[in-house]
Coordinates of C-alpha atoms and ligand atoms in Angstrom, one line a residue:
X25 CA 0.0 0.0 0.0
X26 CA 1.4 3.0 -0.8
X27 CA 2.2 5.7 2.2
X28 CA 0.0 8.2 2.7
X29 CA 2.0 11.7 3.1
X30 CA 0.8 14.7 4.8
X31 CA 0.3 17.2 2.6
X32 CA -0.2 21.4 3.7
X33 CA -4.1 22.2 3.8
X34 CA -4.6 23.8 0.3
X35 CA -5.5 27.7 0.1
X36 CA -8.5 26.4 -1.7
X37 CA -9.7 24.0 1.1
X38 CA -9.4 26.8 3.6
X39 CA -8.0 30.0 3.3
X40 CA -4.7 30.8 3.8
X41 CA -5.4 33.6 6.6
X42 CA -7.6 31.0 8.6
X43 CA -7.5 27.7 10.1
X44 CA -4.5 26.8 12.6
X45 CA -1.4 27.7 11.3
X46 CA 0.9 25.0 11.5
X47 CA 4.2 25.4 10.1
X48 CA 3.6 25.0 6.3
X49 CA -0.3 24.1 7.1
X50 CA 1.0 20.3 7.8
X51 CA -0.6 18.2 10.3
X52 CA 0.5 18.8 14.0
X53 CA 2.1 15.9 16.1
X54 CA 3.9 15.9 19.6
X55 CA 7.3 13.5 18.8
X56 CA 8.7 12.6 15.5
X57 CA 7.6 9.1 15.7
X58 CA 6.9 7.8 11.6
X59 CA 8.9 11.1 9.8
X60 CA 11.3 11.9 7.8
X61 CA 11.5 15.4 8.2
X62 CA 10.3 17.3 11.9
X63 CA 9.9 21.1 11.9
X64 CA 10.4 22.2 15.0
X65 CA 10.0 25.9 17.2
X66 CA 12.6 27.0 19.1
X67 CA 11.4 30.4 21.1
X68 CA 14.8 31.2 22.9
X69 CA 16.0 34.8 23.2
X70 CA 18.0 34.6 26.3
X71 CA 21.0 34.5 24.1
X72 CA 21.4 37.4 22.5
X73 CA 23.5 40.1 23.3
X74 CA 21.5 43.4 21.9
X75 CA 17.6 43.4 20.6
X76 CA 15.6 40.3 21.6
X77 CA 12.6 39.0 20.2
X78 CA 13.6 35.8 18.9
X79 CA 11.2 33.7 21.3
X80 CA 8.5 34.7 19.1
X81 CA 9.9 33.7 15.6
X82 CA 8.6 30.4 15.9
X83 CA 4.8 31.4 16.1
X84 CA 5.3 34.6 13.6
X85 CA 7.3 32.3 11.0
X86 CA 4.6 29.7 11.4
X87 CA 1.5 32.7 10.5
X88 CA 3.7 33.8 7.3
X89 CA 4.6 30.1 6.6
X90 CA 0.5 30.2 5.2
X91 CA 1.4 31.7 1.7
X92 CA 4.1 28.9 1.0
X93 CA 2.6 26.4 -2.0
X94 CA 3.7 23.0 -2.1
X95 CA 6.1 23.0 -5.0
X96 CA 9.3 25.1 -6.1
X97 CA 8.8 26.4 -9.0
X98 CA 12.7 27.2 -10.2
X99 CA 13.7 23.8 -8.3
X100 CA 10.7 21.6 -8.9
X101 CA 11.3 20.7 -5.3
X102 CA 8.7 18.5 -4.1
X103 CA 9.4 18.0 -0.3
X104 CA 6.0 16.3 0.7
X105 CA 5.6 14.1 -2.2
X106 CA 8.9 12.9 -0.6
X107 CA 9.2 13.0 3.0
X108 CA 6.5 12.7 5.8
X109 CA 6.5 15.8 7.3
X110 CA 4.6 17.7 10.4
X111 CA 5.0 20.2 12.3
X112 CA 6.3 18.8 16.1
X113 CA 5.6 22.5 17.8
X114 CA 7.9 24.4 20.4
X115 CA 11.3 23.2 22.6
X116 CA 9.3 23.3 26.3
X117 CA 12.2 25.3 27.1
X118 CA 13.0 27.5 30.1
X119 CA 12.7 31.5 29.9
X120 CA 14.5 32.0 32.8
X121 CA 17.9 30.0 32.7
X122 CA 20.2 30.0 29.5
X123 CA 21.6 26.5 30.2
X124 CA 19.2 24.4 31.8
X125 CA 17.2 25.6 27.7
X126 CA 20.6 24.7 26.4
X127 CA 20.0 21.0 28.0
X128 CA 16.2 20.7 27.1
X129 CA 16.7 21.3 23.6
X130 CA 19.0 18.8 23.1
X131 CA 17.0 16.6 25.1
X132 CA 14.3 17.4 22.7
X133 CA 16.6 16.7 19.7
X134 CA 17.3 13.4 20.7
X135 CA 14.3 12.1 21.2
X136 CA 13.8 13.0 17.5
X137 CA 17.0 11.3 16.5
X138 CA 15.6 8.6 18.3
X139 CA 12.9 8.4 15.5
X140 CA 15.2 8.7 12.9
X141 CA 13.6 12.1 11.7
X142 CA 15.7 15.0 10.1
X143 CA 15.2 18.2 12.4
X144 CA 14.6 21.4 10.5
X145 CA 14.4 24.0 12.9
X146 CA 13.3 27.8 13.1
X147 CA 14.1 29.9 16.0
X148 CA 15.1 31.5 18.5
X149 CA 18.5 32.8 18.7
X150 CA 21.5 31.2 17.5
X151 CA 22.7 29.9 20.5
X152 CA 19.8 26.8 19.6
X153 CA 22.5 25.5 17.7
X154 CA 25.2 24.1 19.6
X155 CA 22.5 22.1 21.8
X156 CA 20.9 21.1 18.2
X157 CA 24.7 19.9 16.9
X158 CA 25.7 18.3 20.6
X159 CA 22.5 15.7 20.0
X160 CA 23.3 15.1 15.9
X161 CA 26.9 14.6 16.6
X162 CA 26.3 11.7 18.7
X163 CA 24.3 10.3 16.2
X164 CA 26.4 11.0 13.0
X165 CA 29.9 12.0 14.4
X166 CA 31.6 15.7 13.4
X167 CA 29.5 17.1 10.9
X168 CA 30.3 19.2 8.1
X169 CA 29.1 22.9 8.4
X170 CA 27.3 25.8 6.0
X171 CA 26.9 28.6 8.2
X172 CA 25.4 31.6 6.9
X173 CA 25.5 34.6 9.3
X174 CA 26.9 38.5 9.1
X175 CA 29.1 37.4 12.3
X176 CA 31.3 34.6 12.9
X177 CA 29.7 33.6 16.4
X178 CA 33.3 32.5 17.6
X179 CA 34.1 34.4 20.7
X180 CA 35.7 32.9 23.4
X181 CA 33.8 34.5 26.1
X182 CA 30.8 37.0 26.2
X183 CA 30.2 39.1 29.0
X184 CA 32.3 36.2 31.1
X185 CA 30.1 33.5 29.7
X186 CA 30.8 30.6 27.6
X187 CA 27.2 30.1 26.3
X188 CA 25.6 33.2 24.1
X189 CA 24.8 33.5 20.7
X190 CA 28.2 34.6 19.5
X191 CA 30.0 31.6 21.1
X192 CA 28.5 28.6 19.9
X193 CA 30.6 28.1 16.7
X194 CA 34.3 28.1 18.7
X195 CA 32.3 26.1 21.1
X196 CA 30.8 23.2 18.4
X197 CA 34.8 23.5 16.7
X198 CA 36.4 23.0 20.7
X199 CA 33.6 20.4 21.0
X200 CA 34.4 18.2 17.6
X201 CA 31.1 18.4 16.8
X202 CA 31.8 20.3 13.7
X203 CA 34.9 19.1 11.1
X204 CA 35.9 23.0 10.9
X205 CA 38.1 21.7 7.4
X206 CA 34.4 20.6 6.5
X207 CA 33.0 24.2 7.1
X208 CA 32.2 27.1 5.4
X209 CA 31.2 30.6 6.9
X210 CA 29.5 33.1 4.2
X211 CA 28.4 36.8 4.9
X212 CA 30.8 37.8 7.5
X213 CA 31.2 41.4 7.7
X214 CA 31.0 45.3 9.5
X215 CA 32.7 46.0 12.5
X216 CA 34.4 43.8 15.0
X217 CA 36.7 44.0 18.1
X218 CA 39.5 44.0 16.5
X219 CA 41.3 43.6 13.1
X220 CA 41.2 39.9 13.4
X221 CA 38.1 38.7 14.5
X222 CA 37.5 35.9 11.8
X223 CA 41.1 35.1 12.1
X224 CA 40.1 32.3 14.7
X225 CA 38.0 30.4 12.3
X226 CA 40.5 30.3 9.5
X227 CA 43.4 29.2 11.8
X228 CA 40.8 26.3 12.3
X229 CA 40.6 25.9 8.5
X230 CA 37.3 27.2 8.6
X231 CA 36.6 28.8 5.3
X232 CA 35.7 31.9 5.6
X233 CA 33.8 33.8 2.9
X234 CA 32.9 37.6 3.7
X235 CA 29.9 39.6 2.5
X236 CA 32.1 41.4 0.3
X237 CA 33.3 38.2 -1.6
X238 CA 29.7 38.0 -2.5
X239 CA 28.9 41.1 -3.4
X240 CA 27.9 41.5 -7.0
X241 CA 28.2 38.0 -7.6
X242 CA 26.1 34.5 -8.3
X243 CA 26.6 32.0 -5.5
X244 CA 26.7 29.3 -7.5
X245 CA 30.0 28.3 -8.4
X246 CA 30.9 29.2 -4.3
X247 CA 28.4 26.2 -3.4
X248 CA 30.0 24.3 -6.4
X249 CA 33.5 24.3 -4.4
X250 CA 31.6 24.0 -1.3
X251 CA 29.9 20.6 -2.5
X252 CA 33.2 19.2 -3.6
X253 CA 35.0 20.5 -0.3
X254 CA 32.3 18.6 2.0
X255 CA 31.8 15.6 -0.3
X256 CA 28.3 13.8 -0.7
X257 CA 29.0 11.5 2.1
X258 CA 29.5 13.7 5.2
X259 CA 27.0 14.3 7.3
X260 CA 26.1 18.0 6.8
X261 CA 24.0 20.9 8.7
X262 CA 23.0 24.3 7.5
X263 CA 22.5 26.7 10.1
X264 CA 21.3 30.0 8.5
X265 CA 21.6 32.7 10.5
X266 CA 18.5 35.3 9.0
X267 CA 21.0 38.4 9.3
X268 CA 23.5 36.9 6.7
X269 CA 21.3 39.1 4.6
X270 CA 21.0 42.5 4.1
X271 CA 18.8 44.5 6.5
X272 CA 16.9 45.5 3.8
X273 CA 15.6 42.4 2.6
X274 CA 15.6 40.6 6.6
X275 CA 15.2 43.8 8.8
X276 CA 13.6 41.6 11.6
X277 CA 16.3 40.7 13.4
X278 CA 18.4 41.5 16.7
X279 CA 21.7 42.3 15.2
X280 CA 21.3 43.4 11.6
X281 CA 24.5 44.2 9.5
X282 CA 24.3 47.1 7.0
X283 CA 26.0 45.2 3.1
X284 CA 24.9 41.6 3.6
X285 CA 23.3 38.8 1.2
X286 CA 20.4 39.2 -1.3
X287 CA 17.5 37.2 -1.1
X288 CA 18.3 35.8 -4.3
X289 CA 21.6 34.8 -2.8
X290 CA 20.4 33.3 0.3
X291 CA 18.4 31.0 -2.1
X292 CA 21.5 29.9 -3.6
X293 CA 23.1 28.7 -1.0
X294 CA 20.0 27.0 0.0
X295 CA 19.4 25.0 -3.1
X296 CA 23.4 24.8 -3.4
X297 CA 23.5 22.7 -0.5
X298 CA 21.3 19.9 -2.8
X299 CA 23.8 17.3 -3.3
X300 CA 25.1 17.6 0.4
X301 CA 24.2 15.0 3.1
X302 CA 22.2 16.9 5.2
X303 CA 21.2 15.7 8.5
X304 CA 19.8 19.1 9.8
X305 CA 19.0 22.7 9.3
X306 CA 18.4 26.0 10.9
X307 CA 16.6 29.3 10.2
X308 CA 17.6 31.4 13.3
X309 CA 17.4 35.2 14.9
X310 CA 14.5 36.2 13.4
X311 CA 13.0 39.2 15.3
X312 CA 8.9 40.0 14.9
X313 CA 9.0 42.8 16.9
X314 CA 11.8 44.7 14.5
X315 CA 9.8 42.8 11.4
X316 CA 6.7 45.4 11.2
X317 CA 5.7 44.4 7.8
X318 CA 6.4 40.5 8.6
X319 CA 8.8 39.8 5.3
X320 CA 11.2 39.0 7.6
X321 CA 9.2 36.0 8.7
X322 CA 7.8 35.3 5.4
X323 CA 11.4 35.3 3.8
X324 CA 12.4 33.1 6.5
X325 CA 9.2 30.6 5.8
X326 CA 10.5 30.4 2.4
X327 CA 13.9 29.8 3.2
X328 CA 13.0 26.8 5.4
X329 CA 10.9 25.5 2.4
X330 CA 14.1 25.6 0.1
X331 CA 15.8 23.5 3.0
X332 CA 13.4 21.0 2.5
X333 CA 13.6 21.2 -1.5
X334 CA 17.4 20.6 -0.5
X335 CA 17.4 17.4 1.4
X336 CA 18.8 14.1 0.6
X337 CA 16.5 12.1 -1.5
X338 CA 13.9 15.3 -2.2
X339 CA 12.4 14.4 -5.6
X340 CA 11.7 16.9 -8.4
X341 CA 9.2 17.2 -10.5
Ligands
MN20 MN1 24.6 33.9 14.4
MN21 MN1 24.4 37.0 13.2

């Protein structure tokens, strides 16, 4: 018999601006138990280090995720003719203590591994990843890293502590839970600390690709090299940090960099990560309350489609 796949409620079975909105209008379950692919809400903001807002990118990303249609019409991406996918709701985290969160969201990412599910995850701040990468690296060993983001998220320390959203990326490299000579970071840019501040990454044999690299440019032929520098074999995650673009595509966002990536680029990267063994992905930092007109949120909804469109095995049509 063949399986039944959830597919989004159609905007001509309900309209889009009613109903329960669901992350891509796909059914609702509470574990990952018979999936492929789990979306999954991760309301932290405790992490950041200048506007908050993040806790509530979950629920706003979810509302804009109504207008996105079932196919990809440049990609013929075709991610629930492919996977079985549903929306598994929110991290239960805790608003008042930055690492007992840290330790149920991994907790909450295992228990998905457990299923054998993909996690494809929208938050919250970046600092969701490291606890997102300390559950997959258990399962699939180092992974191999596309991190998009207008900072490096590699300082040692921030205000004294070793968890924040600007750590987490020295801290998954210290950890070996990221192959740094497996890693690419693209969009780095504006003002630092000091002259060096992506220095630390390189010396890693990160790869480090600024804004201004990109500027001007296609994307393409950088995901080219970045496909044949990872390899089809390695266990990959994207972690796509929403300011990596340009403020005035993503405004909604706690620390926006002026000179970052089109739209048109993030999607390159996206569907340039199609060939990559994916185990994971993240849309993080997006911000509602500095996202008055809600693009930020919608970009972001579509962005987490072309994730999907971009994991192993996704057919097209
Ligand atoms: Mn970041
Ligand atoms: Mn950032």
């Amino acid at each position: 018999m063949a399986r039944h796949l959830n597919q989004p409620l159609g905007g001509n079975e309900m309209p889009r601006f009613a109903g329960i909105a669901s992350m891509f209008r796909l059914p609702v379950q509470t574990s990952a138990e018979n999936l492929d692919v789990a979306l999954i809400g991760v309301p932290l903001d405790i992490g950041t280090s200048n506007r908050t807002g993040a806790r509530y990118g979950p629920r706003q990303i979810r509302n804009e995720s109504v207008l996105v249609r079932p196919y990809g019409m440049a990609t013929g991406a075709a991610p629930f003719d492919s996977f079985q996918v549903a929306d598994i709701g929110d991290v239960a985290l805790n608003p008042y203590n930055l690492l007992k969160s840290i330790d149920l969201i991994e907790a909450f990412y295992r228990d998905c591994l457990a299923h054998a599910a993909i996690p494809v995850s929208v938050g919250g701040d970046h600092t969701i990843t490291l606890p997102i990468l300390r559950a997959l690296a258990d399962t699939h060993g180092p992974l191999a890293m596309v991190h998009v983001d207008a900072h490096a998220d590699i300082n040692d320390l921030m205000f004294g502590e070793r968890i924040a959203h600007g750590t987490i990326f020295r801290r998954a490299i210290e950890e070996q839970l990221i192959d740094p000579a497996k890693m690419v970071q693209i969009g780095l840019r504006a003002t630092g600390y000091s002259a060096d501040d992506f220095d630390w990454s390189r010396k890693q044999g990160v790869r480090v690709v600024t804004a201004e690299d990109c500027w001007y440019r296609s994307l393409a032929p950088l995901m080219e090299e970045v496909r044949i520098m990872i390899g089809p074999d390695t266990p990959a995650y994207l972690s796509f940090d929403i300011d990596g673009l340009d403020p005035s595509v993503a405004p909604g966002t706690g620390t926006p960099e002026p000179g970052g990536l089109t739209g048109s680029q993030g999607l390159e990267i996206i569907r340039g990560c199609c060939g990559l063994k994916l185990v994971g992905c993240d849309l993080v930092e997006v911000s509602p309350p500095y996202d008055t007109s809600g693009n930020t949120a919608l970009l972001a909804a579509n962005l987490v489609f072309e994730m999907l469109g971009s994991l192993p095995g996704c057919k097209r049509r």
